[in-house]
GROMACS .gro file of C-alpha atoms in nm:
model
  348
    1MET     CA    1   5.446   7.738   7.445
    2PRO     CA    2   5.704   7.547   7.238
    3ASN     CA    3   5.820   7.205   7.349
    4TYR     CA    4   6.183   7.315   7.333
    5SER     CA    5   6.352   7.643   7.420
    6LEU     CA    6   6.709   7.754   7.363
    7SER     CA    7   6.868   8.096   7.409
    8TYR     CA    8   7.171   8.181   7.201
    9PRO     CA    9   7.484   8.140   7.422
   10LYS     CA   10   7.635   8.462   7.555
   11VAL     CA   11   8.009   8.496   7.609
   12ARG     CA   12   8.099   8.593   7.966
   13LYS     CA   13   8.410   8.619   8.182
   14ASP     CA   14   8.450   8.526   8.547
   15SER     CA   15   8.661   8.702   8.812
   16TYR     CA   16   8.963   8.490   8.717
   17ASP     CA   17   8.951   8.610   8.354
   18ASN     CA   18   8.823   8.271   8.236
   19TYR     CA   19   8.574   8.286   7.950
   20PHE     CA   20   8.260   8.074   7.937
   21ILE     CA   21   7.930   8.068   7.752
   22ASP     CA   22   7.601   8.116   7.934
   23PHE     CA   23   7.262   8.002   7.798
   24ASN     CA   24   6.926   7.845   7.885
   25LEU     CA   25   6.816   7.512   7.739
   26ASN     CA   26   6.462   7.392   7.807
   27TYR     CA   27   6.436   7.631   8.105
   28LYS     CA   28   6.763   7.513   8.259
   29ARG     CA   29   7.072   7.735   8.281
   30TYR     CA   30   7.408   7.608   8.152
   31ARG     CA   31   7.759   7.750   8.186
   32LEU     CA   32   8.021   7.582   7.968
   33PHE     CA   33   8.396   7.655   7.976
   34ASN     CA   34   8.478   7.410   7.696
   35GLY     CA   35   8.321   7.186   7.432
   36LYS     CA   36   8.333   6.850   7.613
   37ARG     CA   37   7.952   6.828   7.630
   38ILE     CA   38   7.935   6.823   7.250
   39ASN     CA   39   8.250   6.613   7.201
   40SER     CA   40   8.447   6.918   7.086
   41SER     CA   41   8.811   6.978   7.179
   42LEU     CA   42   8.761   7.355   7.182
   43ALA     CA   43   8.872   7.506   7.517
   44PRO     CA   44   8.893   7.890   7.498
   45ASN     CA   45   9.087   7.928   7.824
   46SER     CA   46   9.371   7.711   7.695
   47TYR     CA   47   9.458   7.988   7.446
   48PRO     CA   48   9.657   8.307   7.509
   49THR     CA   49   9.452   8.572   7.689
   50LYS     CA   50   9.396   8.791   7.385
   51LEU     CA   51   9.252   8.497   7.185
   52ARG     CA   52   9.018   8.360   7.451
   53ARG     CA   53   8.717   8.577   7.374
   54SER     CA   54   8.717   8.497   7.003
   55LYS     CA   55   8.745   8.125   7.083
   56ALA     CA   56   8.456   8.156   7.328
   57VAL     CA   57   8.247   8.315   7.050
   58LEU     CA   58   8.335   8.018   6.831
   59LEU     CA   59   8.236   7.779   7.112
   60ALA     CA   60   7.899   7.954   7.146
   61ASP     CA   61   7.830   7.901   6.776
   62GLU     CA   62   7.936   7.532   6.789
   63VAL     CA   63   7.718   7.458   7.093
   64TYR     CA   64   7.416   7.635   6.946
   65ARG     CA   65   7.440   7.451   6.613
   66TYR     CA   66   7.490   7.117   6.790
   67LEU     CA   67   7.182   7.159   7.011
   68VAL     CA   68   6.956   7.270   6.724
   69SER     CA   69   7.064   6.977   6.506
   70ASN     CA   70   7.038   6.729   6.796
   71ASN     CA   71   6.675   6.798   6.885
   72TYR     CA   72   6.767   7.047   7.160
   73SER     CA   73   6.953   6.793   7.369
   74PHE     CA   74   7.311   6.716   7.466
   75THR     CA   75   7.234   6.345   7.447
   76LYS     CA   76   7.277   6.186   7.109
   77PRO     CA   77   6.970   5.979   7.014
   78LEU     CA   78   7.045   5.608   7.007
   79THR     CA   79   7.063   5.444   6.669
   80THR     CA   80   6.781   5.201   6.597
   81ILE     CA   81   6.998   4.892   6.644
   82VAL     CA   82   7.158   5.024   6.965
   83LEU     CA   83   6.815   5.103   7.110
   84PHE     CA   84   6.687   4.759   7.009
   85ASP     CA   85   6.985   4.585   7.170
   86SER     CA   86   6.958   4.783   7.493
   87LEU     CA   87   6.586   4.709   7.530
   88ILE     CA   88   6.626   4.339   7.457
   89GLU     CA   89   6.912   4.319   7.705
   90ALA     CA   90   6.693   4.482   7.971
   91LYS     CA   91   6.405   4.243   7.897
   92LEU     CA   92   6.626   3.935   7.924
   93LYS     CA   93   6.757   4.053   8.262
   94GLU     CA   94   6.410   4.012   8.412
   95PRO     CA   95   6.356   3.710   8.643
   96LEU     CA   96   6.253   3.464   8.370
   97SER     CA   97   6.300   3.089   8.342
   98VAL     CA   98   6.601   2.958   8.150
   99SER     CA   99   6.385   2.802   7.879
  100TYR     CA  100   6.180   3.122   7.839
  101ILE     CA  101   6.497   3.331   7.807
  102LYS     CA  102   6.620   3.095   7.534
  103THR     CA  103   6.291   3.132   7.345
  104LEU     CA  104   6.292   3.512   7.366
  105THR     CA  105   6.660   3.521   7.268
  106LEU     CA  106   6.595   3.320   6.951
  107LEU     CA  107   6.302   3.545   6.857
  108SER     CA  108   6.499   3.864   6.928
  109CYS     CA  109   6.785   3.739   6.705
  110CYS     CA  110   6.531   3.687   6.426
  111LEU     CA  111   6.398   4.042   6.472
  112ARG     CA  112   6.750   4.186   6.488
  113GLU     CA  113   6.850   4.026   6.158
  114GLU     CA  114   6.545   4.178   5.991
  115LEU     CA  115   6.624   4.518   6.147
  116ILE     CA  116   6.982   4.510   6.016
  117TYR     CA  117   6.880   4.390   5.671
  118LYS     CA  118   6.572   4.611   5.615
  119GLY     CA  119   6.631   4.898   5.859
  120SER     CA  120   6.293   4.837   6.026
  121ILE     CA  121   6.068   4.553   6.141
  122SER     CA  122   5.746   4.549   5.941
  123ILE     CA  123   5.413   4.415   6.065
  124ARG     CA  124   5.416   4.178   5.769
  125PHE     CA  125   5.742   4.024   5.887
  126LEU     CA  126   5.613   3.994   6.245
  127HIS     CA  127   5.298   3.815   6.129
  128SER     CA  128   5.501   3.577   5.913
  129ILE     CA  129   5.671   3.424   6.219
  130PRO     CA  130   5.365   3.262   6.385
  131LEU     CA  131   5.182   3.215   6.052
  132LYS     CA  132   5.439   2.960   5.937
  133TYR     CA  133   5.294   2.714   6.189
  134ALA     CA  134   5.003   2.500   6.071
  135ASN     CA  135   4.950   2.358   6.420
  136ASN     CA  136   4.727   2.591   6.623
  137THR     CA  137   4.912   2.530   6.949
  138SER     CA  138   5.250   2.612   6.792
  139TYR     CA  139   5.098   2.919   6.624
  140ASN     CA  140   4.951   3.049   6.952
  141THR     CA  141   5.276   2.985   7.140
  142ALA     CA  142   5.487   3.171   6.882
  143ARG     CA  143   5.234   3.454   6.870
  144ARG     CA  144   5.230   3.487   7.249
  145HIS     CA  145   5.609   3.495   7.287
  146LEU     CA  146   5.649   3.737   6.997
  147ASN     CA  147   5.384   3.969   7.142
  148VAL     CA  148   5.584   3.988   7.465
  149LEU     CA  149   5.886   4.126   7.279
  150VAL     CA  150   5.694   4.353   7.042
  151ASN     CA  151   5.484   4.510   7.319
  152TYR     CA  152   5.792   4.562   7.537
  153LEU     CA  153   5.977   4.734   7.253
  154ALA     CA  154   5.678   4.954   7.167
  155ASP     CA  155   5.616   5.047   7.532
  156ASN     CA  156   5.978   5.162   7.568
  157GLY     CA  157   6.005   5.397   7.273
  158PHE     CA  158   6.110   5.164   6.991
  159THR     CA  159   5.927   5.226   6.664
  160ILE     CA  160   5.743   4.905   6.587
  161GLU     CA  161   5.382   4.829   6.499
  162ARG     CA  162   5.195   4.604   6.741
  163MET     CA  163   5.071   4.271   6.609
  164THR     CA  164   4.704   4.227   6.521
  165LEU     CA  165   4.691   3.848   6.480
  166LYS     CA  166   4.423   3.674   6.684
  167THR     CA  167   4.460   3.348   6.874
  168ARG     CA  168   4.344   3.027   6.714
  169LYS     CA  169   4.120   2.776   6.884
  170GLN     CA  170   4.316   2.481   7.017
  171THR     CA  171   4.206   2.124   7.071
  172GLU     CA  172   4.221   2.066   7.445
  173THR     CA  173   4.449   1.785   7.559
  174LEU     CA  174   4.310   1.541   7.812
  175HIS     CA  175   4.564   1.467   8.085
  176LYS     CA  176   4.481   1.114   8.190
  177PRO     CA  177   4.535   1.034   8.558
  178ILE     CA  178   4.742   0.737   8.673
  179SER     CA  179   4.506   0.446   8.740
  180ASP     CA  180   4.729   0.281   9.004
  181VAL     CA  181   4.950   0.544   9.167
  182LYS     CA  182   5.081   0.317   9.444
  183GLY     CA  183   5.168   0.039   9.202
  184LEU     CA  184   5.354   0.276   8.973
  185LEU     CA  185   5.540   0.435   9.265
  186ASP     CA  186   5.651   0.089   9.380
  187GLU     CA  187   5.795   0.019   9.034
  188VAL     CA  188   5.971   0.357   9.029
  189TYR     CA  189   6.121   0.286   9.373
  190LYS     CA  190   6.279  -0.034   9.241
  191PHE     CA  191   6.427   0.160   8.949
  192ASN     CA  192   6.570   0.470   9.120
  193LYS     CA  193   6.528   0.610   9.473
  194ASN     CA  194   6.574   0.974   9.367
  195LEU     CA  195   6.312   0.941   9.095
  196HIS     CA  196   6.076   0.776   9.342
  197LEU     CA  197   6.110   1.065   9.588
  198CYS     CA  198   6.053   1.314   9.306
  199CYS     CA  199   5.734   1.132   9.196
  200LEU     CA  200   5.614   1.108   9.556
  201LEU     CA  201   5.662   1.481   9.616
  202THR     CA  202   5.492   1.559   9.284
  203TYR     CA  203   5.185   1.352   9.376
  204CYS     CA  204   5.157   1.419   9.751
  205CYS     CA  205   5.275   1.782   9.763
  206LEU     CA  206   5.173   1.888   9.408
  207LEU     CA  207   5.508   2.056   9.349
  208ARG     CA  208   5.644   2.094   8.997
  209PRO     CA  209   5.913   1.830   8.941
  210HIS     CA  210   6.166   1.992   8.709
  211GLN     CA  211   6.224   2.314   8.903
  212GLU     CA  212   6.051   2.328   9.242
  213ILE     CA  213   6.133   1.970   9.346
  214ARG     CA  214   6.470   1.935   9.173
  215ARG     CA  215   6.605   2.244   9.351
  216LEU     CA  216   6.469   2.161   9.699
  217LYS     CA  217   6.712   2.208   9.986
  218TRP     CA  218   6.679   2.081  10.341
  219GLY     CA  219   6.655   2.443  10.448
  220ASP     CA  220   6.322   2.465  10.261
  221PHE     CA  221   6.171   2.223  10.518
  222ASN     CA  222   6.077   2.308  10.875
  223THR     CA  223   6.240   2.127  11.169
  224ASP     CA  224   6.019   1.815  11.169
  225LEU     CA  225   5.996   1.802  10.786
  226SER     CA  226   5.618   1.849  10.798
  227LEU     CA  227   5.616   2.169  10.594
  228ILE     CA  228   5.792   2.304  10.286
  229ARG     CA  229   5.840   2.679  10.256
  230LEU     CA  230   5.921   2.809   9.908
  231SER     CA  231   5.990   3.177   9.841
  232GLY     CA  232   5.846   3.346   9.532
  233ASP     CA  233   6.173   3.326   9.337
  234LYS     CA  234   6.155   2.945   9.347
  235VAL     CA  235   5.802   2.892   9.216
  236LYS     CA  236   5.631   2.956   8.884
  237SER     CA  237   5.357   3.180   9.027
  238LYS     CA  238   5.624   3.403   9.194
  239ARG     CA  239   5.426   3.381   9.520
  240ASN     CA  240   5.545   3.231   9.847
  241ARG     CA  241   5.417   2.875   9.900
  242LEU     CA  242   5.361   2.675  10.219
  243VAL     CA  243   5.313   2.307  10.139
  244PRO     CA  244   5.222   2.038  10.397
  245VAL     CA  245   5.433   1.722  10.374
  246PRO     CA  246   5.232   1.400  10.433
  247HIS     CA  247   5.372   1.129  10.661
  248ILE     CA  248   5.430   0.890  10.370
  249VAL     CA  249   5.672   1.143  10.218
  250ARG     CA  250   5.847   1.217  10.548
  251SER     CA  251   5.923   0.847  10.592
  252TYR     CA  252   6.161   0.870  10.294
  253LEU     CA  253   6.335   1.189  10.406
  254ARG     CA  254   6.668   1.191  10.593
  255LYS     CA  255   6.753   1.549  10.682
  256SER     CA  256   7.104   1.682  10.622
  257ASP     CA  257   7.277   2.023  10.607
  258GLU     CA  258   7.017   2.290  10.532
  259ASN     CA  259   7.223   2.423  10.240
  260TYR     CA  260   7.237   2.082  10.072
  261ASN     CA  261   7.009   1.973   9.790
  262ILE     CA  262   6.788   1.684   9.905
  263PHE     CA  263   6.886   1.469   9.604
  264THR     CA  264   7.255   1.541   9.542
  265GLY     CA  265   7.369   1.584   9.902
  266THR     CA  266   7.566   1.890   9.790
  267GLU     CA  267   7.485   2.259   9.746
  268LYS     CA  268   7.439   2.210   9.371
  269PRO     CA  269   7.123   2.047   9.226
  270TYR     CA  270   7.110   1.809   8.932
  271ASN     CA  271   7.074   1.960   8.584
  272SER     CA  272   6.729   2.071   8.466
  273GLY     CA  273   6.672   1.760   8.253
  274TYR     CA  274   6.778   1.508   8.520
  275PHE     CA  275   6.436   1.376   8.624
  276LYS     CA  276   6.293   1.394   8.274
  277THR     CA  277   6.575   1.173   8.145
  278LEU     CA  278   6.541   0.933   8.439
  279PHE     CA  279   6.168   0.891   8.382
  280LYS     CA  280   6.222   0.822   8.012
  281ARG     CA  281   6.471   0.548   8.104
  282PHE     CA  282   6.224   0.408   8.355
  283LYS     CA  283   5.950   0.387   8.090
  284ARG     CA  284   6.187   0.217   7.847
  285SER     CA  285   6.261  -0.049   8.107
  286ASN     CA  286   5.891  -0.085   8.200
  287LYS     CA  287   5.696  -0.139   7.880
  288SER     CA  288   5.369  -0.176   8.074
  289VAL     CA  289   5.370   0.196   8.160
  290ASP     CA  290   5.144   0.393   7.926
  291ASP     CA  291   5.349   0.610   7.690
  292SER     CA  292   5.132   0.913   7.774
  293ILE     CA  293   5.235   0.900   8.140
  294THR     CA  294   5.488   1.169   8.239
  295LEU     CA  295   5.619   1.307   8.567
  296TYR     CA  296   5.341   1.564   8.551
  297SER     CA  297   5.086   1.281   8.546
  298PHE     CA  298   5.155   1.243   8.920
  299ARG     CA  299   5.067   1.611   8.969
  300HIS     CA  300   4.751   1.573   8.758
  301SER     CA  301   4.648   1.267   8.959
  302GLY     CA  302   4.712   1.449   9.287
  303ALA     CA  303   4.502   1.744   9.168
  304ILE     CA  304   4.211   1.514   9.082
  305GLU     CA  305   4.234   1.349   9.423
  306ILE     CA  306   4.222   1.684   9.605
  307PHE     CA  307   3.931   1.814   9.398
  308LYS     CA  308   3.732   1.492   9.447
  309ARG     CA  309   3.789   1.506   9.822
  310THR     CA  310   3.715   1.873   9.878
  311GLY     CA  311   3.513   1.988   9.576
  312SER     CA  312   3.679   2.326   9.639
  313ILE     CA  313   3.840   2.513   9.350
  314THR     CA  314   4.008   2.757   9.593
  315LYS     CA  315   4.172   2.475   9.787
  316LEU     CA  316   4.290   2.325   9.461
  317GLN     CA  317   4.431   2.663   9.358
  318LYS     CA  318   4.632   2.691   9.680
  319ALA     CA  319   4.750   2.331   9.663
  320MET     CA  320   4.864   2.366   9.303
  321GLY     CA  321   5.027   2.705   9.357
  322HIS     CA  322   4.829   2.863   9.073
  323SER     CA  323   4.840   3.241   9.042
  324SER     CA  324   4.460   3.268   9.004
  325ILE     CA  325   4.141   3.063   9.011
  326ASN     CA  326   4.111   3.109   8.634
  327VAL     CA  327   4.435   2.913   8.593
  328SER     CA  328   4.293   2.635   8.811
  329LEU     CA  329   3.968   2.628   8.610
  330THR     CA  330   4.165   2.601   8.287
  331TYR     CA  331   4.374   2.327   8.443
  332LEU     CA  332   4.066   2.130   8.551
  333ARG     CA  333   3.928   2.132   8.198
  334GLY     CA  334   4.226   1.925   8.093
  335LEU     CA  335   4.168   1.661   8.361
  336GLU     CA  336   3.939   1.362   8.342
  337ILE     CA  337   3.684   1.490   8.594
  338ALA     CA  338   3.316   1.436   8.533
  339GLU     CA  339   3.138   1.766   8.590
  340LEU     CA  340   2.795   1.606   8.538
  341LYS     CA  341   2.663   1.291   8.702
  342GLU     CA  342   2.393   1.061   8.563
  343GLU     CA  343   2.136   1.198   8.808
  344ASP     CA  344   2.204   1.551   8.677
  345MET     CA  345   2.090   1.460   8.327
  346PRO     CA  346   1.732   1.524   8.199
  347MET     CA  347   1.482   1.245   8.269
  348VAL     CA  348   1.173   1.141   8.073
   0.00000   0.00000   0.00000
């Protein structure tokens, strides 16, 4: 059985003496009184009665030729660039972070320029994008982001060859914990109260500072401020989170309107780089703070504390809000946690 079927249109007349063409396309019956479906201005019934049949015959021929030349469809196939643009637009409408959207947008612009210039996107061009990076981490990051776009395009009918580049081995970075958390928090408190509360929530509640904490509203807390409830659209893992709030954190909280941000006192939060900039200024004014310490160092230190107390990877996963235990295991490898003790080592 053929993939497509089309019967030649027959000219017919209804009870009102109006002419139309009747045919089957891919096992579906069509009755057309004019050529609008094929962007034709031909309308047989707009002519004098004696000319209508001949015009209907002409319409039948036009429709038949159009369908045969258009792959047996009334819908015109999208041009390559139009299809590319529509797919990229759909991808960027997904619930992605602002920074991730910027990254994918830059890559898609690069691919679009190549498509316009060459008429296609070759595998050689795709490979050239990550291969320009000598640093393995940068290479892997570019490769990963590019794969997201290429696979999405290929999965949705765009002609493009999938990439075959493999990941490169990266040197793991050791995230050093803060040696004196309380002392550092005291110094931060003297510098800026908002930054201090952010650091405290990062350490005690293991929330991510730049998005989860920055956008916190009083409505995210329960009545006595002992629990934070975050819906999936507010966290990286896209899963709902329930986070206990220790007493030390509650002592710095003064509840206000549930629609207000806990830092700004308005419905609008600070910009995404607010706490990052504040912490940089704090470090500039406190030269004793190790340059490797960042806001995330408080989260790393909190993770170490939980794992040392419980020894449970599943509890750590829940506390950190990781999407899977594998993520938590990968995270632990970057922390300064001794997996072997002296007594575990071979003895002579």
